[in-house]
Coordinates of C-alpha atoms in Angstrom, one line a residue:
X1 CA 247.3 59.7 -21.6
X2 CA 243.5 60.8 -22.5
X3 CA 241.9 63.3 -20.3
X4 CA 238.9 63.3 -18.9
X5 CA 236.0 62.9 -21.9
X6 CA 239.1 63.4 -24.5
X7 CA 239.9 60.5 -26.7
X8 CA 240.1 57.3 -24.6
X9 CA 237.7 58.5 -21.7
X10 CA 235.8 55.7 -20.3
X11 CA 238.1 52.7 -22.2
X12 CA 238.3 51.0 -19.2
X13 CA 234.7 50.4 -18.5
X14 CA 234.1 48.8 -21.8
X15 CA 234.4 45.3 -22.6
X16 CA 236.9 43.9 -24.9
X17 CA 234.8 43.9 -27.8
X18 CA 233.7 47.2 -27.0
X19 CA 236.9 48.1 -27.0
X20 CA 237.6 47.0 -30.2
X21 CA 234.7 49.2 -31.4
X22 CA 235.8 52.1 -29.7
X23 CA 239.1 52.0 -31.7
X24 CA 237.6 51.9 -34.9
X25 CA 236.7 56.0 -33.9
X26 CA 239.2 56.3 -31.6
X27 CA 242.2 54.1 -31.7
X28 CA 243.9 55.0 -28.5
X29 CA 241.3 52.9 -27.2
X30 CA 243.2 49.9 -28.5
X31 CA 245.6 50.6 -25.9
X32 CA 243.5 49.3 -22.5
X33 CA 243.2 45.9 -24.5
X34 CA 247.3 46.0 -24.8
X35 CA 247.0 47.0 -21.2
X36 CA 244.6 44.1 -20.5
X37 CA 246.2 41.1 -22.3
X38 CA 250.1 42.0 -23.1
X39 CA 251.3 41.3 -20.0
X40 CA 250.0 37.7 -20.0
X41 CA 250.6 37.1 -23.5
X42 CA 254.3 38.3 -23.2
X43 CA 255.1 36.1 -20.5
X44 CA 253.7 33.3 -22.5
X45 CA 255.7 34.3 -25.2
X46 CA 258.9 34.4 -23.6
X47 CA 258.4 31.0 -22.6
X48 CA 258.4 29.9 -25.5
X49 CA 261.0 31.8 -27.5
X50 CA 263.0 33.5 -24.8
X51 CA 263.2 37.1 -23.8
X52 CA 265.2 38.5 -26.7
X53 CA 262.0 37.8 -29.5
X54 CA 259.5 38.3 -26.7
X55 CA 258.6 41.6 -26.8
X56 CA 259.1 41.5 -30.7
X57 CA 256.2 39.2 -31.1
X58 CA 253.7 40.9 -28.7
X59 CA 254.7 44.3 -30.5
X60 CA 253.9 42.7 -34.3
X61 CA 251.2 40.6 -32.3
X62 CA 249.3 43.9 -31.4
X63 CA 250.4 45.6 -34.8
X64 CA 248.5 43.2 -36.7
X65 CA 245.7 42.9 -34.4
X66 CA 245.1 46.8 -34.8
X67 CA 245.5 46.6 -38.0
X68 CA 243.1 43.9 -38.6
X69 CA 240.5 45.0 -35.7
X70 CA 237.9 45.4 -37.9
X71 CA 238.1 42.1 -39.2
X72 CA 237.4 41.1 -35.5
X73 CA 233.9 39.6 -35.6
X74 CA 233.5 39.0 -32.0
X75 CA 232.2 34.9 -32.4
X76 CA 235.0 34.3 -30.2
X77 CA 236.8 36.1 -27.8
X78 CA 239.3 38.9 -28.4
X79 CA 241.5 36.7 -26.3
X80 CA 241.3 33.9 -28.5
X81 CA 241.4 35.9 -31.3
X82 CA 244.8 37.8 -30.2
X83 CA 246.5 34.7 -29.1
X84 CA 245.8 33.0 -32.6
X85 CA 247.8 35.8 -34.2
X86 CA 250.5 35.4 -31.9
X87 CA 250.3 31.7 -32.2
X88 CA 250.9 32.9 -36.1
X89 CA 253.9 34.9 -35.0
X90 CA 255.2 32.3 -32.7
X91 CA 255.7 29.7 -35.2
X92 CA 257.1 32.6 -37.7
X93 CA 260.1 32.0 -35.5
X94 CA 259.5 27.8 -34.7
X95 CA 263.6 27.5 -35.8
X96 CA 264.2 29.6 -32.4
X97 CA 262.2 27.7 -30.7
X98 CA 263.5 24.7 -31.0
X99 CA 267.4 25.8 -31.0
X100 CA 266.1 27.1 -27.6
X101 CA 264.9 23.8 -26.4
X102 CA 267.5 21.8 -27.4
X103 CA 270.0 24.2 -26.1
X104 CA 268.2 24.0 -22.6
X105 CA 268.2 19.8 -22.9
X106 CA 272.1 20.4 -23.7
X107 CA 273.1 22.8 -20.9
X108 CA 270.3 22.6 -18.2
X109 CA 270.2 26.1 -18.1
X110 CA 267.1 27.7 -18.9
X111 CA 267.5 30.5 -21.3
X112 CA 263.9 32.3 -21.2
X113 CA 265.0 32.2 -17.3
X114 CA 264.5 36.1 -16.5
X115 CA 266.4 36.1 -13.4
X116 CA 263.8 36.8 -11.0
X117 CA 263.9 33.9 -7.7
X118 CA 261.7 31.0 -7.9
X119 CA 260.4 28.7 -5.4
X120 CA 263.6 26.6 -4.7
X121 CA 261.4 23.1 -5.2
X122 CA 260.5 24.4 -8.9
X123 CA 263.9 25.5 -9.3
X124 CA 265.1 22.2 -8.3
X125 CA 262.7 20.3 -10.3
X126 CA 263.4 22.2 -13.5
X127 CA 267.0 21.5 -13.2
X128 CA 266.7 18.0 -12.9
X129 CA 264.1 16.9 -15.6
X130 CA 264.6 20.7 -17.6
X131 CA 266.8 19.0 -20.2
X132 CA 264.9 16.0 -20.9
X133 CA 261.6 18.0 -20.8
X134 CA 263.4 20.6 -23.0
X135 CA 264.5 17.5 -25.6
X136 CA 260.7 16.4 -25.6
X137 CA 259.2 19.6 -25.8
X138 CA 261.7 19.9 -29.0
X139 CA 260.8 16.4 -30.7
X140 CA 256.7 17.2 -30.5
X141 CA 254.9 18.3 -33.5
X142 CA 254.8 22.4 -33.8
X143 CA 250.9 21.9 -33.7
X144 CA 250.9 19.2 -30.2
X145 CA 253.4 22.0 -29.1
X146 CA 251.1 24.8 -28.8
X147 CA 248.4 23.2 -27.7
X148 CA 249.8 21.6 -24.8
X149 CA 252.1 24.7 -23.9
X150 CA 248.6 27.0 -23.9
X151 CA 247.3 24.5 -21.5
X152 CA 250.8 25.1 -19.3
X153 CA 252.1 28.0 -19.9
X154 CA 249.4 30.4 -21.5
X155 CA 247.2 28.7 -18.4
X156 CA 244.4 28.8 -21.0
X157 CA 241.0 26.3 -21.2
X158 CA 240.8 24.0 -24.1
X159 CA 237.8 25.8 -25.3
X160 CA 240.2 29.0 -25.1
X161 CA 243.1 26.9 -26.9
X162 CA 240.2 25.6 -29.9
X163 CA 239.5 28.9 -30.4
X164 CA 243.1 30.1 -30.5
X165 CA 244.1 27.6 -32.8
X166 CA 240.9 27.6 -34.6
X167 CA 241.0 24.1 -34.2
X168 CA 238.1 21.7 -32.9
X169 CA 237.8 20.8 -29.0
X170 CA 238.2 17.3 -29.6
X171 CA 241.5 17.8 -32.0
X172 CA 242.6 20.0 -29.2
X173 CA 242.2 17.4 -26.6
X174 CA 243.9 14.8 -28.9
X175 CA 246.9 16.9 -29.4
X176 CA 247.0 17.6 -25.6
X177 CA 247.1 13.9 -24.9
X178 CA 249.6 12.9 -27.3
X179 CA 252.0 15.7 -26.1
X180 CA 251.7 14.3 -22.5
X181 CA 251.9 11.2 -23.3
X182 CA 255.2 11.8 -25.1
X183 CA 256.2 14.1 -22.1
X184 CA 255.6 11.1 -19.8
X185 CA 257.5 8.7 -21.7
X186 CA 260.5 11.2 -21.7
X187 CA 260.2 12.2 -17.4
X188 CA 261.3 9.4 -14.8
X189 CA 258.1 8.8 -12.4
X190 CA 257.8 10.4 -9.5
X191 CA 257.6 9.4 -6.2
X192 CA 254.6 10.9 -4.9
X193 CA 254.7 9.2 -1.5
X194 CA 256.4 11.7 -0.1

């Protein structure tokens, strides 16, 4: 832990490109952006590949974002920029993924479920269309996949998911609506009168 005006002082106050920065002289201030973002991130990425790889990828994720921090140019933000390189990592590991889903669409049971009590209506809802969501979440395009699981799961913006995948807005939007309209196609209506 820095002390007081040692190596780290004042990380905390800074923004994330500041941070950045500040790392380049003193890189324990790297460690208020893994405080910042890894917590988010890794629950992102545990939806997607499960909790065994999880904290794998946000370790390598962070590794090569220190590694590569000076390349960071600030245009975008370190957000974006981090989440690109763990959208890098992710789909270093797209074979898991997809084992994962179609496991889940096989046996209903979730297996990046960490144990920890959910509302029972989510519960219930994710048992009953889980698999077929699983087996349509598995039949999208690795590319459609990501952007429409930022959008769910990484709760991120489209502009946020553009810059992740350093893709243009509109391409982002595209991929967003085919992936839901695929979704649809594979879910039963709902009846919302209720």
């Amino acid at each position: 832990m820095a002390r007081p005006g040692g190596p780290g002082a004042g990380a905390a106050a800074l923004d994330d490109p500041g941070l950045v920065a500040a790392s380049l002289d003193d890189p324990e201030a790297f460690g208020e952006l893994f405080r910042r973002h890894a917590p988010r991130l890794h629950a992102y990425v545990r939806r997607r590949l499960g909790s065994t790889l999880a904290e794998d990828v946000v370790a390598e994720t962070f590794a090569v974002a220190f590694r590569e921090r000076r390349r960071f140019d600030g245009r975008s933000a370190f957000g974006a920029w981090l989440w690109g390189i763990a959208a890098k990592q992710i789909a270093r590991h797209h074979r898991q993924e997809t084992r994962m889903y179609r496991a889940f669409a096989k046996s209903a049971v979730d297996p990046a479920e960490d144990g920890v009590a959910e509302l029972a209506s989510d519960r219930a809802a994710a048992a009953a269309h889980g698999p077929r969501l699983a087996r349509a979440l598995a039949s999208l395009k690795p590319k459609d996949r990501d952007a429409l699981l930022l959008l769910a799961w990484g709760e991120m913006s489209y502009a946020e998911i553009a810059a992740t995948l350093d893709l243009p807005l509109g391409t982002v939007k595209a991929k967003i609506h085919r992936a839901r309209t695929k979704l649809r196609a594979a879910l039963p209506e709902e009846d919302d009168h209720g």
